[in-house]
Amino acid sequence: MPGYWRLNGFINSPIRACDDARGHKEVTSRRTYPSDYAPVGTSFANEPCTHGVLPTLPTLEQPPAPKHFPFPNTPFLTCFFSVISAGLQFVHLYRTMWWLPQSYTSQAVNFYLIDPYLVIFIVVILARRLIYTAGCRFLDKLLLENAQDMGHFYLRSLLFGAIGVLLSVCAYFVMQNHPVINILYLCYPVLVYLILFGFNICPFFELFNWTTESTPPLHACSSNAAEIRREVENLKINFNNRMRQILFSAILNAYYAGFIPCCFAEAALHYDTFWSAQHALFIFFSGFVSLSLHILSLRYCDILHRAALHLGRWEKVDPGKTAVPVCNTWREETLWPRGALVKHGKEVWRAQGACNGSEPGEHGAEAHIFKNPTCLVGTMLLLHLVVVFYQLVMLCQTSLWYNILSLTFILFFNYYVLYKLCRDYLISYKIYLEERGIHKKINAH
């Protein structure tokens, strides 16, 4: 295999094995097994027993660790999508026909009908992370590295108190012109936040963060099966937390940018309900895809993929179809090679991965989801293409200026997301295709 390879202008360092000096050689296990529990060699998986004499089984050899490919760096760019989308929703509600000769106004929007305190409330909610990020960058330039975490903590506390006071004042003035029951619309996401994240204020400002109580998403090429399972369990918890953050953030943006302006519209105001609801759905979908690209980045998905390779998978085997007597009992610390037959409970299992550290019958979902990140990116790409095509069709059919304006903005944003999705799909497809080829060559030997 060549020491260097090129992809889309990236030059990556040589591919190294996870364990030094192991290479493609098989290293015998350091564990000594009793003769009654000698593991089954993979070469005897289908060899029949003849003359009632059991074949001599070799000692189980430690499987080689899977080879990993380094991933190129793909930066992501933040934008003001939610804030601009909220402004476009107000345009949907309060647009005018200023071009008519007898029009009573020369403005495109009836600004006097828009509650300024409601606008401030929405903008503060949507821009909270931008304010926090700018404050963190400013503190990082002033403070020493060992004092930055403490500075971020005090900044979060200060901003949380200031934002809480500002939102309370805005909600008070909003209620002066609307029924008191409408306060539930503004406070409903707070209850959802408490259910999902408790009283932790970090998710309110940060998409993902690591504290002393949480484990960073790291992968270590361990030869101990118990450590591999613990690593996968930590990654599964981390993945679930990130998905929860993606869903909550996407719904929150669509709720305040698309739904709240409609809830506080005047009762006598007539507007197109279909287009307003459709605009809110577009905000949710576009936000969900863009947040997924940022939080579930290719590098993060590659960590999950590497852990899944070490985890392996098992296939249940009918004991009556096994020609070789199964002398192995599954053990927690053992890393089993491909084709190994083990007893776990009352069932017999065959190892399917290059190395298998998972418990038979467990971790099947993790191995299936994390095994090939290209499928996840490809699914998102397909759904995004369908939505973009639908938006293009709607743009061709409408003739109203405010609909054209909102669709054009969302389409331009979705084009950028589509570009990043296509780029990530091509990069991951090429990398994992090359990786599968290397694994096939190793398994052939």
Coordinates of C-alpha atoms in Angstrom, one line a residue:
M1 CA 0.0 0.0 0.0
P2 CA 1.5 3.4 -0.8
G3 CA 2.7 5.4 2.2
Y4 CA 0.8 8.5 1.1
W5 CA -2.6 9.1 -0.6
R6 CA -4.3 12.2 -2.0
L7 CA -8.0 13.1 -1.8
N8 CA -9.5 16.5 -2.9
G9 CA -6.3 18.3 -2.4
F10 CA -5.7 16.9 1.1
I11 CA -2.4 15.1 1.8
N12 CA -2.6 12.7 4.7
S13 CA 0.2 11.2 6.7
P14 CA 1.1 7.5 6.4
I15 CA -1.5 5.1 7.7
R16 CA -0.2 3.5 10.9
A17 CA -1.4 0.4 12.7
C18 CA -3.0 0.9 16.1
D19 CA -0.4 -1.2 17.8
D20 CA 3.2 -0.5 17.0
A21 CA 5.4 -3.3 15.5
R22 CA 2.3 -5.5 15.0
G23 CA 1.8 -4.8 11.2
H24 CA 0.0 -7.5 9.4
K25 CA 1.5 -10.3 11.6
E26 CA -0.6 -12.2 13.9
V27 CA 0.5 -12.1 17.5
T28 CA -0.2 -15.0 19.8
S29 CA -2.3 -14.4 22.8
R30 CA -0.6 -13.6 26.1
R31 CA -3.4 -15.4 27.9
T32 CA -2.8 -19.1 28.8
Y33 CA -6.0 -21.2 28.5
P34 CA -6.6 -24.5 30.2
S35 CA -6.8 -27.5 27.9
D36 CA -10.5 -28.0 28.6
Y37 CA -11.2 -24.4 27.4
A38 CA -8.8 -24.1 24.5
P39 CA -10.3 -21.7 22.0
V40 CA -11.3 -23.0 18.6
G41 CA -9.0 -22.0 15.7
T42 CA -10.8 -20.5 12.8
S43 CA -9.4 -22.9 10.3
F44 CA -11.4 -25.7 11.9
A45 CA -14.7 -24.0 11.7
N46 CA -16.1 -26.3 9.1
E47 CA -13.9 -29.4 9.5
P48 CA -15.9 -32.5 10.4
C49 CA -15.0 -34.9 13.2
T50 CA -14.1 -38.4 12.0
H51 CA -13.7 -41.8 13.8
G52 CA -15.0 -40.2 17.1
V53 CA -11.6 -38.5 17.6
L54 CA -11.6 -34.8 18.4
P55 CA -9.2 -32.8 16.2
T56 CA -6.2 -31.1 17.8
L57 CA -7.1 -27.4 18.2
P58 CA -4.4 -24.7 18.1
T59 CA -4.2 -22.0 20.7
L60 CA -6.3 -18.9 20.0
E61 CA -4.3 -16.2 18.4
Q62 CA -4.8 -12.5 19.1
P63 CA -6.6 -10.9 16.1
P64 CA -4.8 -8.0 14.5
A65 CA -6.3 -4.6 15.3
P66 CA -8.2 -2.9 12.4
K67 CA -6.3 -0.4 10.3
H68 CA -7.7 3.2 10.5
F69 CA -7.5 6.0 8.0
P70 CA -6.8 9.6 9.1
F71 CA -9.6 12.0 8.3
P72 CA -9.1 15.4 6.5
N73 CA -10.2 18.5 8.3
T74 CA -13.5 20.0 7.1
P75 CA -14.4 23.3 8.7
F76 CA -18.0 24.5 9.2
L77 CA -19.3 28.0 9.0
T78 CA -22.0 29.4 11.3
C79 CA -24.7 31.9 10.1
F80 CA -27.7 33.9 11.1
F81 CA -30.2 31.6 9.5
S82 CA -32.7 31.4 12.3
V83 CA -32.8 35.2 12.9
I84 CA -33.3 36.0 9.2
S85 CA -35.9 33.3 9.0
A86 CA -37.8 34.8 11.9
G87 CA -37.8 38.2 10.1
L88 CA -39.1 36.6 6.9
Q89 CA -41.9 35.0 9.0
F90 CA -42.9 38.5 10.1
V91 CA -42.9 39.6 6.4
H92 CA -45.3 36.7 5.7
L93 CA -47.6 38.1 8.4
Y94 CA -47.4 41.8 8.0
R95 CA -46.6 42.4 4.3
T96 CA -48.4 45.2 2.4
M97 CA -49.3 46.1 -1.1
W98 CA -47.4 49.3 -1.2
W99 CA -47.1 49.4 -5.0
L100 CA -50.8 49.9 -5.6
P101 CA -51.8 53.5 -6.5
Q102 CA -54.4 53.8 -3.7
S103 CA -52.2 52.2 -1.0
Y104 CA -52.2 53.9 2.4
T105 CA -48.6 53.1 3.0
S106 CA -45.3 53.2 1.2
Q107 CA -43.6 50.5 3.3
A108 CA -43.4 46.9 2.3
V109 CA -44.2 45.7 5.9
N110 CA -46.6 47.1 8.5
F111 CA -44.0 47.6 11.2
Y112 CA -46.4 49.4 13.6
L113 CA -48.3 46.1 14.0
I114 CA -45.2 44.2 15.1
D115 CA -44.6 44.0 18.9
P116 CA -40.9 45.2 19.4
Y117 CA -40.7 43.4 22.7
L118 CA -41.6 40.1 21.1
V119 CA -38.9 40.7 18.4
I120 CA -36.3 41.3 21.1
F121 CA -37.4 38.2 23.0
I122 CA -37.0 36.1 19.8
V123 CA -33.7 37.6 18.8
V124 CA -32.2 37.1 22.3
I125 CA -33.2 33.4 22.3
L126 CA -31.9 32.8 18.8
A127 CA -28.6 34.7 19.3
R128 CA -27.7 33.5 22.8
R129 CA -24.9 31.2 21.5
L130 CA -23.4 33.8 19.3
I131 CA -23.2 36.2 22.2
Y132 CA -21.7 33.5 24.4
T133 CA -19.1 32.5 21.7
A134 CA -18.0 36.1 21.2
G135 CA -17.6 36.5 24.9
C136 CA -15.5 33.3 25.2
R137 CA -13.3 34.4 22.3
F138 CA -12.7 37.7 24.1
L139 CA -11.9 36.1 27.4
D140 CA -9.5 33.6 25.8
K141 CA -7.4 36.6 24.6
L142 CA -7.4 38.1 28.1
L143 CA -7.0 35.1 30.4
L144 CA -4.3 32.5 30.8
E145 CA -5.1 29.0 29.5
N146 CA -5.5 27.5 33.0
A147 CA -8.0 30.2 33.9
Q148 CA -10.2 30.1 30.8
D149 CA -12.5 27.3 32.0
M150 CA -13.3 29.3 35.1
G151 CA -13.8 32.4 33.0
H152 CA -16.2 30.6 30.8
F153 CA -18.2 29.4 33.8
Y154 CA -18.6 32.9 35.2
L155 CA -19.5 34.2 31.7
R156 CA -22.2 31.6 31.4
S157 CA -23.6 32.5 34.8
L158 CA -23.5 36.2 34.1
L159 CA -25.2 35.8 30.6
F160 CA -27.8 33.4 32.0
G161 CA -28.8 35.9 34.6
A162 CA -28.8 38.8 32.2
I163 CA -30.7 37.0 29.6
G164 CA -33.2 35.7 32.2
V165 CA -33.9 39.3 33.3
L166 CA -34.1 40.7 29.8
L167 CA -36.6 37.9 28.7
S168 CA -38.7 38.4 31.8
V169 CA -39.0 42.2 31.1
C170 CA -39.9 41.5 27.4
A171 CA -42.4 38.9 28.4
Y172 CA -44.0 41.4 30.8
F173 CA -44.5 44.0 28.1
V174 CA -45.7 41.4 25.6
M175 CA -48.4 40.4 28.0
Q176 CA -49.7 44.0 28.2
N177 CA -51.0 43.6 24.7
H178 CA -51.9 39.9 24.6
P179 CA -53.9 37.5 26.8
V180 CA -52.0 36.2 29.8
I181 CA -52.5 32.6 28.7
N182 CA -50.1 33.3 25.8
I183 CA -47.3 33.4 28.3
L184 CA -47.4 29.6 28.1
Y185 CA -46.4 29.8 24.4
L186 CA -43.2 31.6 25.4
C187 CA -42.4 29.4 28.4
Y188 CA -43.2 26.0 27.0
P189 CA -39.7 25.3 25.6
V190 CA -38.3 26.0 29.2
L191 CA -40.2 22.9 30.5
V192 CA -38.9 20.8 27.6
Y193 CA -35.4 22.0 28.4
L194 CA -35.7 21.0 32.0
I195 CA -36.9 17.6 31.0
L196 CA -34.1 17.0 28.6
F197 CA -31.1 18.7 30.3
G198 CA -32.2 19.4 33.9
F199 CA -30.7 22.4 35.6
N200 CA -27.5 22.4 33.6
I201 CA -27.1 25.7 31.8
C202 CA -24.2 24.5 29.6
P203 CA -26.5 23.1 26.8
F204 CA -28.3 26.4 26.7
F205 CA -25.1 28.1 25.5
E206 CA -23.0 25.3 24.0
L207 CA -23.9 22.7 21.4
F208 CA -21.6 20.2 23.0
N209 CA -19.1 20.6 25.8
W210 CA -17.0 18.3 28.0
T211 CA -16.8 18.8 31.8
T212 CA -15.0 16.8 34.4
E213 CA -18.0 14.6 34.8
S214 CA -18.2 13.7 31.1
T215 CA -15.9 11.6 28.9
P216 CA -14.6 13.2 25.6
P217 CA -15.3 11.2 22.4
L218 CA -11.9 9.6 22.0
H219 CA -11.0 6.2 20.5
A220 CA -8.1 4.1 21.8
C221 CA -7.1 1.0 19.9
S222 CA -7.3 -1.3 22.9
S223 CA -6.7 -5.1 22.8
N224 CA -8.9 -5.6 25.9
A225 CA -12.5 -6.4 25.1
A226 CA -13.8 -5.0 28.4
E227 CA -12.2 -1.6 27.6
I228 CA -13.6 -1.7 24.1
R229 CA -17.1 -2.2 25.4
R230 CA -16.7 0.6 28.0
E231 CA -15.5 2.9 25.2
V232 CA -18.5 2.0 23.0
E233 CA -20.8 2.6 25.9
N234 CA -19.4 6.1 26.5
L235 CA -19.6 6.9 22.8
K236 CA -23.2 5.7 22.7
I237 CA -24.1 8.0 25.6
N238 CA -22.3 10.9 23.9
F239 CA -24.0 10.2 20.6
N240 CA -27.5 10.2 22.2
N241 CA -26.7 13.5 24.0
R242 CA -25.6 15.0 20.6
M243 CA -28.8 13.8 18.9
R244 CA -30.9 15.2 21.8
Q245 CA -29.1 18.6 21.4
I246 CA -29.6 18.6 17.6
L247 CA -33.4 17.9 17.9
F248 CA -33.9 20.4 20.7
S249 CA -32.0 23.2 19.0
A250 CA -33.7 22.6 15.6
I251 CA -37.2 22.5 17.2
L252 CA -36.4 25.6 19.4
N253 CA -35.3 27.6 16.4
A254 CA -38.3 26.6 14.3
Y255 CA -40.6 27.3 17.3
Y256 CA -39.4 30.8 18.1
A257 CA -38.6 31.8 14.5
G258 CA -41.7 30.3 12.8
F259 CA -44.4 29.5 15.3
I260 CA -44.3 32.3 18.0
P261 CA -44.8 35.1 15.4
C262 CA -48.0 33.5 14.3
C263 CA -49.2 32.9 17.9
F264 CA -48.9 36.6 18.8
A265 CA -50.4 37.9 15.5
E266 CA -53.5 40.1 15.8
A267 CA -56.8 38.2 15.8
A268 CA -58.1 40.3 12.8
L269 CA -54.9 39.7 10.8
H270 CA -55.4 37.5 7.7
Y271 CA -52.4 35.6 6.4
D272 CA -51.6 32.5 4.4
T273 CA -51.6 29.7 7.0
F274 CA -50.1 27.2 4.6
W275 CA -47.1 29.2 3.7
S276 CA -46.4 30.3 7.3
A277 CA -46.6 26.7 8.5
Q278 CA -44.5 25.5 5.6
H279 CA -41.9 28.2 6.4
A280 CA -41.6 27.0 10.0
L281 CA -41.1 23.4 8.7
F282 CA -38.4 24.6 6.3
I283 CA -36.6 26.3 9.3
F284 CA -36.7 23.1 11.3
F285 CA -35.4 20.8 8.5
S286 CA -32.7 23.2 7.4
G287 CA -31.6 23.7 11.0
F288 CA -31.6 20.0 11.7
V289 CA -29.4 19.2 8.7
S290 CA -27.0 22.0 9.3
L291 CA -26.7 21.2 13.1
S292 CA -26.2 17.5 12.2
L293 CA -23.3 18.4 9.9
H294 CA -21.7 20.5 12.7
I295 CA -22.3 18.3 15.7
L296 CA -22.0 14.9 14.0
S297 CA -19.0 15.9 11.9
L298 CA -17.1 13.5 9.8
R299 CA -14.3 13.3 12.4
Y300 CA -16.8 12.4 15.1
C301 CA -18.5 9.8 12.9
D302 CA -15.0 8.3 12.1
I303 CA -14.4 7.9 15.9
L304 CA -17.7 5.9 16.1
H305 CA -16.7 3.9 13.0
R306 CA -13.3 3.0 14.5
A307 CA -14.9 1.9 17.8
A308 CA -17.4 -0.3 15.8
L309 CA -14.6 -2.0 14.0
H310 CA -13.1 -3.1 17.3
L311 CA -16.5 -4.0 18.7
G312 CA -17.3 -6.5 15.9
R313 CA -20.4 -8.5 15.7
W314 CA -21.7 -12.0 16.4
E315 CA -24.0 -14.3 14.4
K316 CA -26.1 -16.9 16.2
V317 CA -25.3 -20.5 15.0
D318 CA -27.4 -23.6 15.2
P319 CA -25.4 -26.1 17.4
G320 CA -26.6 -29.0 15.2
K321 CA -24.9 -27.5 12.1
T322 CA -21.6 -27.1 13.8
A323 CA -19.1 -29.8 12.8
V324 CA -16.5 -28.8 15.4
P325 CA -17.3 -29.2 19.1
V326 CA -17.5 -25.7 20.7
C327 CA -15.0 -25.7 23.6
N328 CA -14.9 -22.0 24.1
T329 CA -17.0 -20.1 26.6
W330 CA -17.3 -16.4 26.0
R331 CA -15.0 -14.3 28.3
E332 CA -15.3 -10.6 29.0
E333 CA -11.6 -9.8 28.5
T334 CA -11.0 -11.9 25.4
L335 CA -10.8 -10.3 21.9
W336 CA -12.1 -13.0 19.5
P337 CA -10.9 -13.4 15.9
R338 CA -13.1 -13.8 12.9
G339 CA -14.8 -17.2 12.7
A340 CA -14.4 -18.1 16.4
L341 CA -17.2 -20.2 17.9
V342 CA -18.1 -19.5 21.5
K343 CA -20.8 -20.5 24.0
H344 CA -22.7 -17.7 25.6
G345 CA -25.6 -18.8 27.8
K346 CA -27.3 -21.6 26.1
E347 CA -26.5 -20.5 22.6
V348 CA -23.6 -20.8 20.2
W349 CA -22.2 -17.7 18.4
R350 CA -19.8 -17.2 15.5
A351 CA -17.6 -14.1 15.3
Q352 CA -18.1 -12.0 12.2
G353 CA -15.8 -9.0 12.5
A354 CA -12.0 -8.9 12.1
C355 CA -11.8 -8.6 15.9
N356 CA -14.8 -9.0 18.2
G357 CA -15.0 -7.5 21.7
S358 CA -18.7 -7.2 22.0
E359 CA -20.9 -9.5 24.1
P360 CA -22.9 -11.9 21.9
G361 CA -26.5 -10.7 21.5
E362 CA -25.6 -7.2 22.7
H363 CA -24.4 -4.0 21.0
G364 CA -26.0 -5.0 17.7
A365 CA -27.5 -1.6 17.1
E366 CA -24.3 0.3 17.8
A367 CA -22.3 -1.9 15.4
H368 CA -24.9 -1.5 12.7
I369 CA -25.2 2.3 13.0
F370 CA -21.6 3.1 13.5
K371 CA -20.1 0.6 11.0
N372 CA -20.5 2.8 7.9
P373 CA -20.9 6.5 8.4
T374 CA -21.4 6.9 4.6
C375 CA -24.9 5.5 4.9
L376 CA -25.8 8.2 7.4
V377 CA -24.4 11.0 5.3
G378 CA -26.0 9.5 2.1
T379 CA -29.5 9.3 3.8
M380 CA -29.3 12.9 4.8
L381 CA -28.1 13.9 1.3
L382 CA -31.1 12.1 -0.3
L383 CA -33.6 13.7 2.0
H384 CA -32.0 17.1 1.5
L385 CA -32.2 16.7 -2.2
V386 CA -35.9 15.9 -2.0
V387 CA -36.6 19.1 0.1
V388 CA -34.5 21.3 -2.2
F389 CA -36.4 19.9 -5.3
Y390 CA -39.7 20.6 -3.6
Q391 CA -38.7 24.2 -2.7
L392 CA -37.7 24.7 -6.4
V393 CA -41.1 23.5 -7.5
M394 CA -42.8 25.8 -5.0
L395 CA -40.7 28.8 -6.1
C396 CA -41.7 28.2 -9.8
Q397 CA -45.4 28.1 -8.9
T398 CA -45.6 31.2 -6.7
S399 CA -45.8 34.8 -7.9
L400 CA -46.1 36.6 -4.5
W401 CA -43.0 38.7 -3.7
Y402 CA -42.8 37.7 0.0
N403 CA -43.0 34.0 -0.8
I404 CA -40.3 34.4 -3.4
L405 CA -38.2 36.3 -0.9
S406 CA -38.4 33.6 1.8
L407 CA -38.0 30.7 -0.5
T408 CA -35.0 32.3 -2.2
F409 CA -33.2 32.8 1.1
I410 CA -33.9 29.3 2.4
L411 CA -32.9 27.8 -1.0
F412 CA -29.5 29.7 -0.9
F413 CA -28.9 28.4 2.6
N414 CA -29.9 24.9 1.6
Y415 CA -27.6 25.0 -1.5
Y416 CA -24.7 25.7 0.9
V417 CA -25.7 22.8 3.1
L418 CA -26.2 20.6 0.1
Y419 CA -22.6 21.4 -1.1
K420 CA -21.2 20.4 2.3
L421 CA -23.3 17.2 2.3
C422 CA -22.1 16.2 -1.1
R423 CA -18.5 17.0 -0.1
D424 CA -18.8 14.9 3.1
Y425 CA -20.4 12.1 1.2
L426 CA -17.7 11.9 -1.4
I427 CA -14.9 12.2 1.2
S428 CA -16.3 9.5 3.4
Y429 CA -17.2 7.2 0.5
K430 CA -13.6 7.3 -0.9
I431 CA -12.0 6.9 2.5
Y432 CA -14.1 3.9 3.7
L433 CA -13.9 2.3 0.2
E434 CA -10.1 2.3 0.5
E435 CA -10.3 1.1 4.1
R436 CA -12.5 -1.9 3.1
G437 CA -10.1 -2.8 0.4
I438 CA -7.2 -2.8 2.8
H439 CA -9.2 -5.0 5.3
K440 CA -10.0 -7.5 2.5
K441 CA -6.3 -7.8 1.7
I442 CA -5.4 -8.3 5.3
N443 CA -8.2 -11.0 5.8
A444 CA -7.1 -12.7 2.6
H445 CA -3.7 -13.3 4.2

